[in-house]
Amino acid sequence: MRRPLVVGNWKMHGTQASARALVNAVLAGISGVSADVGMCPPFALIPVVADLVGPRVWVGGQDLHEQEAGAFTGETSGVLLKDLGCRCVIVGHSERRTLYGDTDTRVAEKFRRAQACGLTPILCVGETLSEREAGSTEGVIARQLDAVVDCSGIGAFADAIVAYEPVWAIGTGRNASARQAQLVHGFIRGRLARRDAGIADRLRILYGGSVKAANAGELFAEPDIDGGLIGGASLKADEFLAICGAVRAWTS
Ligand code: PEP
């Protein structure tokens, strides 16, 4: 049985004061939450968050550079994220793919670098609306997954998270239906199971895209949806806690 995981992606939001208030409000309500919980603040807020949360909450980066170190002005290394107390890092978020030119190859290199630094990568995959309408959802997801498997091997997925995030659902208020999401999650697990059934079975696959308290329970009830990657709703403590509380019951 896979333990559910809910991770907040704060994107480029927050100040030290608002981060402290948000973390403290989440911590005040987290005792009844059975899921693993994570927060990915903007880079500069990682020390603020890491200092407050303790071991109960995973802290993560929103991205990292694929090289260990070097002349890459403005970038952040996996080594530094680890040093700051991060446990995980998002790679391949659609905003990085579309706005910052992260190709499948570069995402695969970031995934490999994250693991080399002792970070658990949260690999985002997902199709655009036009790709879905053209019937190429599975082809796109397969291409994005295979790039990582080809680079790091299927064994790397023993310590990784996958997040299915349909691009058309991110920040739009229009989530995938539970059935639409489950079909893709099942496809992801099945594709990885062809390489290693045990690893695929243990892999946590999160859904992301306009998750809120009102739709989380229905999504998380699906057998292959093991939690969520939450954008906008992770910035409101009550909403985020309600989403965390909507995960399905699990036994270790
Ligand atoms: C995200 O940014 O990963 C995301 C899922 O955003 P939202 O929940 O706001 O759609």
Short mmCIF file of N, CA, C and O in Angstrom, two decimals, residues 112-239:
data_model
loop_
_atom_site.label_atom_id
_atom_site.label_comp_id
_atom_site.label_asym_id
_atom_site.label_seq_id
_atom_site.Cartn_x
_atom_site.Cartn_y
_atom_site.Cartn_z
N ARG A 112 18.26 13.08 -12.75
CA ARG A 112 19.47 12.32 -12.37
C ARG A 112 20.30 13.12 -11.37
O ARG A 112 20.81 12.59 -10.40
N ARG A 113 20.42 14.43 -11.60
CA ARG A 113 21.20 15.27 -10.68
C ARG A 113 20.55 15.29 -9.30
O ARG A 113 21.23 15.25 -8.27
N ALA A 114 19.24 15.39 -9.26
CA ALA A 114 18.55 15.41 -7.97
C ALA A 114 18.91 14.16 -7.17
O ALA A 114 19.29 14.26 -5.99
N GLN A 115 18.82 13.02 -7.81
CA GLN A 115 19.12 11.79 -7.07
C GLN A 115 20.59 11.72 -6.66
O GLN A 115 20.91 11.25 -5.57
N ALA A 116 21.46 12.23 -7.52
CA ALA A 116 22.89 12.22 -7.18
C ALA A 116 23.15 13.08 -5.94
O ALA A 116 24.12 12.85 -5.22
N CYS A 117 22.28 14.04 -5.70
CA CYS A 117 22.42 14.94 -4.54
C CYS A 117 21.63 14.44 -3.33
O CYS A 117 21.54 15.15 -2.32
N GLY A 118 21.01 13.28 -3.44
CA GLY A 118 20.25 12.75 -2.32
C GLY A 118 18.87 13.34 -2.18
O GLY A 118 18.26 13.28 -1.11
N LEU A 119 18.35 13.91 -3.27
CA LEU A 119 16.99 14.48 -3.26
C LEU A 119 16.05 13.55 -4.01
O LEU A 119 16.43 12.95 -5.02
N THR A 120 14.82 13.46 -3.54
CA THR A 120 13.80 12.69 -4.25
C THR A 120 13.18 13.57 -5.33
O THR A 120 12.57 14.60 -5.01
N PRO A 121 13.34 13.21 -6.60
CA PRO A 121 12.72 14.03 -7.64
C PRO A 121 11.21 13.81 -7.72
O PRO A 121 10.74 12.68 -7.59
N ILE A 122 10.49 14.89 -7.90
CA ILE A 122 9.06 14.82 -8.21
C ILE A 122 8.95 15.17 -9.69
O ILE A 122 9.03 16.34 -10.07
N LEU A 123 8.83 14.15 -10.51
CA LEU A 123 8.85 14.32 -11.96
C LEU A 123 7.45 14.65 -12.47
O LEU A 123 6.53 13.84 -12.35
N CYS A 124 7.29 15.84 -13.04
CA CYS A 124 5.99 16.25 -13.58
C CYS A 124 5.89 15.86 -15.06
O CYS A 124 6.82 16.12 -15.84
N VAL A 125 4.78 15.29 -15.40
CA VAL A 125 4.49 14.97 -16.80
C VAL A 125 3.06 15.43 -17.07
O VAL A 125 2.24 15.52 -16.16
N GLY A 126 2.78 15.73 -18.32
CA GLY A 126 1.41 16.13 -18.64
C GLY A 126 1.30 16.70 -20.03
O GLY A 126 2.26 17.24 -20.58
N GLU A 127 0.11 16.59 -20.58
CA GLU A 127 -0.15 17.01 -21.96
C GLU A 127 -0.83 18.37 -21.99
O GLU A 127 -1.51 18.76 -21.02
N THR A 128 -0.66 19.08 -23.08
CA THR A 128 -1.40 20.33 -23.28
C THR A 128 -2.82 20.00 -23.76
O THR A 128 -3.11 18.86 -24.13
N LEU A 129 -3.65 21.04 -23.80
CA LEU A 129 -5.02 20.81 -24.27
C LEU A 129 -5.03 20.35 -25.73
O LEU A 129 -5.76 19.42 -26.09
N SER A 130 -4.20 20.96 -26.55
CA SER A 130 -4.23 20.56 -27.96
C SER A 130 -3.71 19.14 -28.13
O SER A 130 -4.21 18.38 -28.98
N GLU A 131 -2.76 18.75 -27.31
CA GLU A 131 -2.29 17.35 -27.37
C GLU A 131 -3.39 16.39 -26.94
O GLU A 131 -3.59 15.33 -27.56
N ARG A 132 -4.13 16.76 -25.90
CA ARG A 132 -5.25 15.90 -25.48
C ARG A 132 -6.28 15.81 -26.58
O ARG A 132 -6.77 14.73 -26.93
N GLU A 133 -6.63 16.96 -27.16
CA GLU A 133 -7.68 16.96 -28.19
C GLU A 133 -7.24 16.21 -29.44
O GLU A 133 -8.07 15.69 -30.18
N ALA A 134 -5.93 16.15 -29.65
CA ALA A 134 -5.42 15.40 -30.81
C ALA A 134 -5.29 13.91 -30.50
O ALA A 134 -4.84 13.13 -31.35
N GLY A 135 -5.64 13.52 -29.28
CA GLY A 135 -5.58 12.09 -28.91
C GLY A 135 -4.16 11.62 -28.61
O GLY A 135 -3.89 10.41 -28.63
N SER A 136 -3.26 12.56 -28.30
CA SER A 136 -1.87 12.12 -28.09
C SER A 136 -1.42 12.17 -26.63
O SER A 136 -0.23 12.19 -26.35
N THR A 137 -2.39 12.18 -25.71
CA THR A 137 -2.02 12.25 -24.28
C THR A 137 -1.03 11.14 -23.91
O THR A 137 0.03 11.41 -23.34
N GLU A 138 -1.36 9.91 -24.22
CA GLU A 138 -0.50 8.80 -23.81
C GLU A 138 0.87 8.88 -24.48
O GLU A 138 1.90 8.58 -23.86
N GLY A 139 0.89 9.30 -25.73
CA GLY A 139 2.16 9.42 -26.44
C GLY A 139 3.07 10.46 -25.79
O GLY A 139 4.28 10.25 -25.65
N VAL A 140 2.48 11.57 -25.38
CA VAL A 140 3.26 12.63 -24.74
C VAL A 140 3.81 12.15 -23.39
O VAL A 140 4.99 12.32 -23.08
N ILE A 141 2.94 11.53 -22.61
CA ILE A 141 3.35 11.06 -21.28
C ILE A 141 4.45 9.99 -21.44
O ILE A 141 5.44 9.99 -20.70
N ALA A 142 4.25 9.11 -22.39
CA ALA A 142 5.24 8.04 -22.61
C ALA A 142 6.59 8.65 -22.97
O ALA A 142 7.64 8.24 -22.46
N ARG A 143 6.58 9.66 -23.83
CA ARG A 143 7.84 10.30 -24.26
C ARG A 143 8.53 10.96 -23.06
O ARG A 143 9.74 10.81 -22.85
N GLN A 144 7.75 11.65 -22.23
CA GLN A 144 8.32 12.34 -21.07
C GLN A 144 8.88 11.34 -20.06
O GLN A 144 9.95 11.57 -19.48
N LEU A 145 8.17 10.24 -19.84
CA LEU A 145 8.64 9.21 -18.90
C LEU A 145 9.87 8.48 -19.44
O LEU A 145 10.85 8.27 -18.73
N ASP A 146 9.79 8.10 -20.71
CA ASP A 146 10.86 7.29 -21.29
C ASP A 146 12.19 8.03 -21.28
O ASP A 146 13.25 7.43 -21.13
N ALA A 147 12.14 9.36 -21.45
CA ALA A 147 13.39 10.13 -21.44
C ALA A 147 14.11 9.94 -20.10
O ALA A 147 15.33 9.82 -20.05
N VAL A 148 13.34 9.88 -19.03
CA VAL A 148 13.94 9.72 -17.70
C VAL A 148 14.40 8.28 -17.49
O VAL A 148 15.49 8.03 -16.97
N VAL A 149 13.57 7.34 -17.90
CA VAL A 149 13.96 5.93 -17.74
C VAL A 149 15.22 5.65 -18.55
O VAL A 149 16.15 4.98 -18.08
N ASP A 150 15.30 6.18 -19.76
CA ASP A 150 16.48 5.95 -20.60
C ASP A 150 17.74 6.55 -19.97
O ASP A 150 18.83 6.02 -20.12
N CYS A 151 17.58 7.65 -19.27
CA CYS A 151 18.73 8.34 -18.67
C CYS A 151 19.15 7.71 -17.34
O CYS A 151 20.33 7.53 -17.09
N SER A 152 18.19 7.36 -16.50
CA SER A 152 18.51 6.93 -15.13
C SER A 152 18.21 5.46 -14.86
O SER A 152 18.62 4.93 -13.83
N GLY A 153 17.45 4.83 -15.74
CA GLY A 153 17.07 3.43 -15.51
C GLY A 153 15.81 3.33 -14.67
O GLY A 153 15.48 4.25 -13.90
N ILE A 154 15.12 2.22 -14.81
CA ILE A 154 13.88 2.04 -14.06
C ILE A 154 14.14 1.97 -12.56
O ILE A 154 13.31 2.40 -11.75
N GLY A 155 15.31 1.51 -12.16
CA GLY A 155 15.62 1.41 -10.73
C GLY A 155 15.55 2.75 -10.03
O GLY A 155 15.26 2.82 -8.83
N ALA A 156 15.77 3.83 -10.78
CA ALA A 156 15.74 5.17 -10.18
C ALA A 156 14.35 5.52 -9.66
O ALA A 156 14.20 6.38 -8.79
N PHE A 157 13.32 4.87 -10.18
CA PHE A 157 11.95 5.19 -9.76
C PHE A 157 11.61 4.58 -8.39
O PHE A 157 10.53 4.81 -7.86
N ALA A 158 12.56 3.82 -7.83
CA ALA A 158 12.34 3.31 -6.47
C ALA A 158 12.39 4.46 -5.46
O ALA A 158 11.84 4.35 -4.38
N ASP A 159 13.07 5.54 -5.81
CA ASP A 159 13.09 6.71 -4.93
C ASP A 159 12.75 7.96 -5.74
O ASP A 159 13.58 8.84 -5.94
N ALA A 160 11.54 7.97 -6.23
CA ALA A 160 11.07 9.11 -7.02
C ALA A 160 9.56 9.19 -6.87
O ALA A 160 8.91 8.23 -6.43
N ILE A 161 9.04 10.33 -7.22
CA ILE A 161 7.60 10.56 -7.24
C ILE A 161 7.29 11.02 -8.67
O ILE A 161 8.08 11.76 -9.26
N VAL A 162 6.16 10.61 -9.19
CA VAL A 162 5.70 11.15 -10.47
C VAL A 162 4.45 11.98 -10.21
O VAL A 162 3.61 11.59 -9.37
N ALA A 163 4.35 13.11 -10.85
CA ALA A 163 3.12 13.92 -10.75
C ALA A 163 2.53 14.08 -12.14
O ALA A 163 3.20 14.60 -13.04
N TYR A 164 1.30 13.60 -12.29
CA TYR A 164 0.59 13.83 -13.56
C TYR A 164 -0.10 15.19 -13.45
O TYR A 164 -0.98 15.38 -12.61
N GLU A 165 0.33 16.12 -14.29
CA GLU A 165 -0.23 17.47 -14.26
C GLU A 165 -0.63 17.88 -15.68
O GLU A 165 0.21 18.39 -16.44
N PRO A 166 -1.89 17.63 -16.05
CA PRO A 166 -2.32 18.09 -17.37
C PRO A 166 -2.16 19.61 -17.45
O PRO A 166 -2.64 20.33 -16.57
N VAL A 167 -1.48 20.08 -18.48
CA VAL A 167 -1.15 21.50 -18.55
C VAL A 167 -2.42 22.35 -18.55
O VAL A 167 -2.46 23.43 -17.94
N TRP A 168 -3.46 21.85 -19.18
CA TRP A 168 -4.72 22.59 -19.29
C TRP A 168 -5.44 22.71 -17.94
O TRP A 168 -6.41 23.48 -17.83
N ALA A 169 -4.98 21.98 -16.95
CA ALA A 169 -5.65 22.02 -15.64
C ALA A 169 -4.87 22.85 -14.62
O ALA A 169 -5.38 23.13 -13.53
N ILE A 170 -3.65 23.25 -14.96
CA ILE A 170 -2.82 23.95 -13.97
C ILE A 170 -3.21 25.42 -13.90
O ILE A 170 -3.12 26.15 -14.90
N GLY A 171 -3.68 25.81 -12.73
CA GLY A 171 -4.00 27.21 -12.49
C GLY A 171 -5.21 27.72 -13.26
O GLY A 171 -5.45 28.92 -13.32
N THR A 172 -5.99 26.82 -13.84
CA THR A 172 -7.12 27.24 -14.67
C THR A 172 -8.45 27.12 -13.95
O THR A 172 -9.47 27.61 -14.45
N GLY A 173 -8.45 26.40 -12.82
CA GLY A 173 -9.72 26.13 -12.14
C GLY A 173 -10.46 24.97 -12.76
O GLY A 173 -11.53 24.57 -12.30
N ARG A 174 -9.88 24.39 -13.80
CA ARG A 174 -10.54 23.27 -14.50
C ARG A 174 -9.70 22.00 -14.27
O ARG A 174 -8.71 21.77 -14.96
N ASN A 175 -10.08 21.21 -13.27
CA ASN A 175 -9.32 19.99 -12.98
C ASN A 175 -9.71 18.87 -13.93
O ASN A 175 -10.81 18.88 -14.49
N ALA A 176 -8.80 17.92 -14.09
CA ALA A 176 -9.19 16.69 -14.79
C ALA A 176 -10.23 15.99 -13.93
O ALA A 176 -10.17 16.06 -12.70
N SER A 177 -11.18 15.31 -14.55
CA SER A 177 -12.12 14.52 -13.75
C SER A 177 -11.36 13.36 -13.14
O SER A 177 -10.26 12.99 -13.60
N ALA A 178 -11.94 12.79 -12.09
CA ALA A 178 -11.28 11.66 -11.44
C ALA A 178 -11.05 10.55 -12.46
O ALA A 178 -9.99 9.90 -12.47
N ARG A 179 -12.00 10.33 -13.36
CA ARG A 179 -11.84 9.26 -14.35
C ARG A 179 -10.72 9.58 -15.35
O ARG A 179 -9.90 8.73 -15.68
N GLN A 180 -10.70 10.84 -15.82
CA GLN A 180 -9.62 11.23 -16.75
C GLN A 180 -8.26 11.04 -16.10
O GLN A 180 -7.32 10.53 -16.70
N ALA A 181 -8.15 11.48 -14.85
CA ALA A 181 -6.86 11.39 -14.16
C ALA A 181 -6.49 9.93 -13.92
O ALA A 181 -5.35 9.53 -14.18
N GLN A 182 -7.44 9.14 -13.44
CA GLN A 182 -7.14 7.73 -13.16
C GLN A 182 -6.66 7.01 -14.42
O GLN A 182 -5.74 6.19 -14.37
N LEU A 183 -7.26 7.31 -15.55
CA LEU A 183 -6.84 6.64 -16.79
C LEU A 183 -5.36 6.92 -17.08
O LEU A 183 -4.60 6.02 -17.45
N VAL A 184 -4.95 8.16 -16.88
CA VAL A 184 -3.54 8.51 -17.16
C VAL A 184 -2.63 7.93 -16.08
O VAL A 184 -1.55 7.41 -16.39
N HIS A 185 -3.07 8.00 -14.83
CA HIS A 185 -2.24 7.41 -13.76
C HIS A 185 -2.05 5.91 -14.00
O HIS A 185 -0.95 5.38 -13.80
N GLY A 186 -3.11 5.24 -14.40
CA GLY A 186 -3.01 3.81 -14.70
C GLY A 186 -2.05 3.56 -15.86
O GLY A 186 -1.26 2.60 -15.86
N PHE A 187 -2.10 4.46 -16.83
CA PHE A 187 -1.19 4.33 -17.98
C PHE A 187 0.26 4.48 -17.53
O PHE A 187 1.15 3.71 -17.93
N ILE A 188 0.51 5.48 -16.67
CA ILE A 188 1.88 5.71 -16.18
C ILE A 188 2.39 4.48 -15.43
O ILE A 188 3.48 3.97 -15.68
N ARG A 189 1.56 3.97 -14.52
CA ARG A 189 1.99 2.82 -13.73
C ARG A 189 2.22 1.61 -14.64
O ARG A 189 3.19 0.87 -14.50
N GLY A 190 1.31 1.44 -15.58
CA GLY A 190 1.43 0.29 -16.47
C GLY A 190 2.68 0.38 -17.35
O GLY A 190 3.36 -0.62 -17.58
N ARG A 191 2.99 1.57 -17.81
CA ARG A 191 4.16 1.71 -18.67
C ARG A 191 5.45 1.39 -17.89
O ARG A 191 6.34 0.73 -18.40
N LEU A 192 5.52 1.87 -16.65
CA LEU A 192 6.71 1.60 -15.84
C LEU A 192 6.73 0.13 -15.40
O LEU A 192 7.80 -0.47 -15.26
N ALA A 193 5.55 -0.46 -15.23
CA ALA A 193 5.48 -1.88 -14.81
C ALA A 193 6.05 -2.80 -15.87
O ALA A 193 6.52 -3.90 -15.56
N ARG A 194 6.02 -2.36 -17.12
CA ARG A 194 6.62 -3.19 -18.18
C ARG A 194 8.12 -3.35 -17.95
O ARG A 194 8.71 -4.32 -18.39
N ARG A 195 8.71 -2.40 -17.26
CA ARG A 195 10.16 -2.48 -16.96
C ARG A 195 10.41 -3.14 -15.60
O ARG A 195 11.35 -3.87 -15.43
N ASP A 196 9.55 -2.80 -14.60
CA ASP A 196 9.71 -3.41 -13.27
C ASP A 196 8.38 -3.26 -12.52
O ASP A 196 8.04 -2.17 -12.05
N ALA A 197 7.69 -4.38 -12.39
CA ALA A 197 6.35 -4.34 -11.81
C ALA A 197 6.37 -3.91 -10.35
O ALA A 197 5.48 -3.19 -9.89
N GLY A 198 7.38 -4.35 -9.61
CA GLY A 198 7.44 -4.02 -8.18
C GLY A 198 7.66 -2.54 -7.96
O GLY A 198 7.00 -1.92 -7.13
N ILE A 199 8.58 -1.99 -8.72
CA ILE A 199 8.85 -0.54 -8.58
C ILE A 199 7.61 0.26 -8.98
O ILE A 199 7.23 1.21 -8.30
N ALA A 200 6.98 -0.14 -10.06
CA ALA A 200 5.77 0.58 -10.50
C ALA A 200 4.68 0.51 -9.44
O ALA A 200 3.97 1.49 -9.20
N ASP A 201 4.56 -0.63 -8.80
CA ASP A 201 3.50 -0.80 -7.80
C ASP A 201 3.75 0.07 -6.57
O ASP A 201 2.81 0.56 -5.95
N ARG A 202 5.00 0.27 -6.24
CA ARG A 202 5.33 1.07 -5.04
C ARG A 202 5.42 2.56 -5.33
O ARG A 202 5.46 3.37 -4.40
N LEU A 203 5.46 2.94 -6.59
CA LEU A 203 5.65 4.35 -6.97
C LEU A 203 4.42 5.20 -6.61
O LEU A 203 3.29 4.85 -6.95
N ARG A 204 4.69 6.33 -5.97
CA ARG A 204 3.58 7.25 -5.70
C ARG A 204 3.40 8.18 -6.89
O ARG A 204 4.35 8.83 -7.33
N ILE A 205 2.17 8.21 -7.39
CA ILE A 205 1.85 9.06 -8.54
C ILE A 205 0.81 10.09 -8.06
O ILE A 205 -0.30 9.73 -7.66
N LEU A 206 1.23 11.36 -8.07
CA LEU A 206 0.36 12.45 -7.60
C LEU A 206 -0.39 13.05 -8.77
O LEU A 206 0.10 13.06 -9.90
N TYR A 207 -1.56 13.58 -8.48
CA TYR A 207 -2.28 14.36 -9.49
C TYR A 207 -2.13 15.84 -9.16
O TYR A 207 -2.25 16.25 -7.99
N GLY A 208 -1.90 16.67 -10.17
CA GLY A 208 -1.85 18.12 -9.97
C GLY A 208 -2.60 18.83 -11.07
O GLY A 208 -2.53 18.46 -12.24
N GLY A 209 -3.31 19.89 -10.69
CA GLY A 209 -4.06 20.68 -11.66
C GLY A 209 -5.39 21.08 -11.07
O GLY A 209 -6.35 20.30 -11.09
N SER A 210 -5.43 22.29 -10.46
CA SER A 210 -6.67 22.84 -9.90
C SER A 210 -7.30 21.94 -8.84
O SER A 210 -8.53 21.85 -8.75
N VAL A 211 -6.44 21.28 -8.03
CA VAL A 211 -6.98 20.53 -6.89
C VAL A 211 -7.39 21.53 -5.82
O VAL A 211 -6.68 22.48 -5.52
N LYS A 212 -8.55 21.30 -5.24
CA LYS A 212 -9.02 22.10 -4.10
C LYS A 212 -9.74 21.17 -3.14
O LYS A 212 -9.94 19.98 -3.46
N ALA A 213 -10.13 21.71 -2.00
CA ALA A 213 -10.78 20.85 -1.01
C ALA A 213 -12.03 20.20 -1.59
O ALA A 213 -12.35 19.05 -1.29
N ALA A 214 -12.70 20.92 -2.47
CA ALA A 214 -13.98 20.43 -3.00
C ALA A 214 -13.83 19.25 -3.97
O ALA A 214 -14.78 18.49 -4.15
N ASN A 215 -12.68 19.09 -4.60
CA ASN A 215 -12.55 17.97 -5.56
C ASN A 215 -11.50 16.94 -5.14
O ASN A 215 -11.35 15.90 -5.79
N ALA A 216 -10.77 17.21 -4.06
CA ALA A 216 -9.64 16.34 -3.70
C ALA A 216 -10.11 14.92 -3.34
O ALA A 216 -9.48 13.94 -3.75
N GLY A 217 -11.18 14.81 -2.58
CA GLY A 217 -11.62 13.50 -2.12
C GLY A 217 -11.95 12.57 -3.27
O GLY A 217 -11.57 11.38 -3.29
N GLU A 218 -12.63 13.12 -4.27
CA GLU A 218 -13.01 12.31 -5.43
C GLU A 218 -11.77 11.85 -6.21
O GLU A 218 -11.66 10.70 -6.62
N LEU A 219 -10.83 12.78 -6.39
CA LEU A 219 -9.60 12.42 -7.12
C LEU A 219 -8.79 11.39 -6.34
O LEU A 219 -8.34 10.37 -6.89
N PHE A 220 -8.61 11.62 -5.04
CA PHE A 220 -7.73 10.76 -4.24
C PHE A 220 -8.36 9.39 -3.98
O PHE A 220 -7.66 8.49 -3.49
N ALA A 221 -9.63 9.24 -4.25
CA ALA A 221 -10.27 7.92 -4.06
C ALA A 221 -9.88 6.95 -5.17
O ALA A 221 -10.09 5.74 -5.05
N GLU A 222 -9.35 7.47 -6.27
CA GLU A 222 -9.00 6.59 -7.39
C GLU A 222 -7.79 5.72 -7.02
O GLU A 222 -6.87 6.18 -6.33
N PRO A 223 -7.77 4.48 -7.51
CA PRO A 223 -6.75 3.55 -7.02
C PRO A 223 -5.31 3.92 -7.35
O PRO A 223 -4.40 3.53 -6.62
N ASP A 224 -5.09 4.65 -8.45
CA ASP A 224 -3.71 4.98 -8.82
C ASP A 224 -3.35 6.43 -8.53
O ASP A 224 -2.30 6.90 -8.98
N ILE A 225 -4.20 7.14 -7.80
CA ILE A 225 -3.89 8.53 -7.45
C ILE A 225 -3.48 8.55 -5.98
O ILE A 225 -4.30 8.31 -5.09
N ASP A 226 -2.21 8.80 -5.75
CA ASP A 226 -1.63 8.63 -4.40
C ASP A 226 -1.42 9.94 -3.68
O ASP A 226 -0.58 10.03 -2.77
N GLY A 227 -2.16 10.96 -4.09
CA GLY A 227 -2.03 12.26 -3.46
C GLY A 227 -1.97 13.34 -4.52
O GLY A 227 -2.36 13.11 -5.67
N GLY A 228 -1.49 14.52 -4.12
CA GLY A 228 -1.56 15.63 -5.05
C GLY A 228 -0.36 16.56 -5.00
O GLY A 228 0.34 16.64 -3.99
N LEU A 229 -0.14 17.23 -6.11
CA LEU A 229 0.79 18.36 -6.17
C LEU A 229 -0.10 19.59 -6.33
O LEU A 229 -0.84 19.73 -7.32
N ILE A 230 -0.05 20.46 -5.34
CA ILE A 230 -1.06 21.51 -5.20
C ILE A 230 -0.43 22.88 -5.39
O ILE A 230 0.51 23.23 -4.66
N GLY A 231 -0.93 23.65 -6.33
CA GLY A 231 -0.41 24.99 -6.56
C GLY A 231 -1.16 26.02 -5.72
O GLY A 231 -0.94 26.17 -4.52
N GLY A 232 -2.08 26.73 -6.35
CA GLY A 232 -2.77 27.85 -5.70
C GLY A 232 -3.36 27.51 -4.34
O GLY A 232 -3.25 28.31 -3.40
N ALA A 233 -3.95 26.34 -4.22
CA ALA A 233 -4.62 26.00 -2.96
C ALA A 233 -3.64 25.71 -1.83
O ALA A 233 -4.04 25.62 -0.68
N SER A 234 -2.36 25.57 -2.15
CA SER A 234 -1.38 25.32 -1.08
C SER A 234 -1.00 26.61 -0.36
O SER A 234 -0.29 26.58 0.65
N LEU A 235 -1.48 27.74 -0.87
CA LEU A 235 -1.15 29.03 -0.26
C LEU A 235 -2.15 29.43 0.82
O LEU A 235 -1.98 30.47 1.46
N LYS A 236 -3.19 28.63 0.96
CA LYS A 236 -4.20 28.90 2.00
C LYS A 236 -4.19 27.72 2.95
O LYS A 236 -4.53 26.60 2.55
N ALA A 237 -3.80 27.97 4.21
CA ALA A 237 -3.58 26.86 5.15
C ALA A 237 -4.82 25.98 5.29
O ALA A 237 -4.73 24.75 5.25
N ASP A 238 -5.99 26.58 5.45
CA ASP A 238 -7.20 25.77 5.68
C ASP A 238 -7.49 24.89 4.48
O ASP A 238 -7.85 23.71 4.62
N GLU A 239 -7.36 25.47 3.30
CA GLU A 239 -7.63 24.73 2.07
C GLU A 239 -6.61 23.59 1.91
O GLU A 239 -6.97 22.46 1.58
#
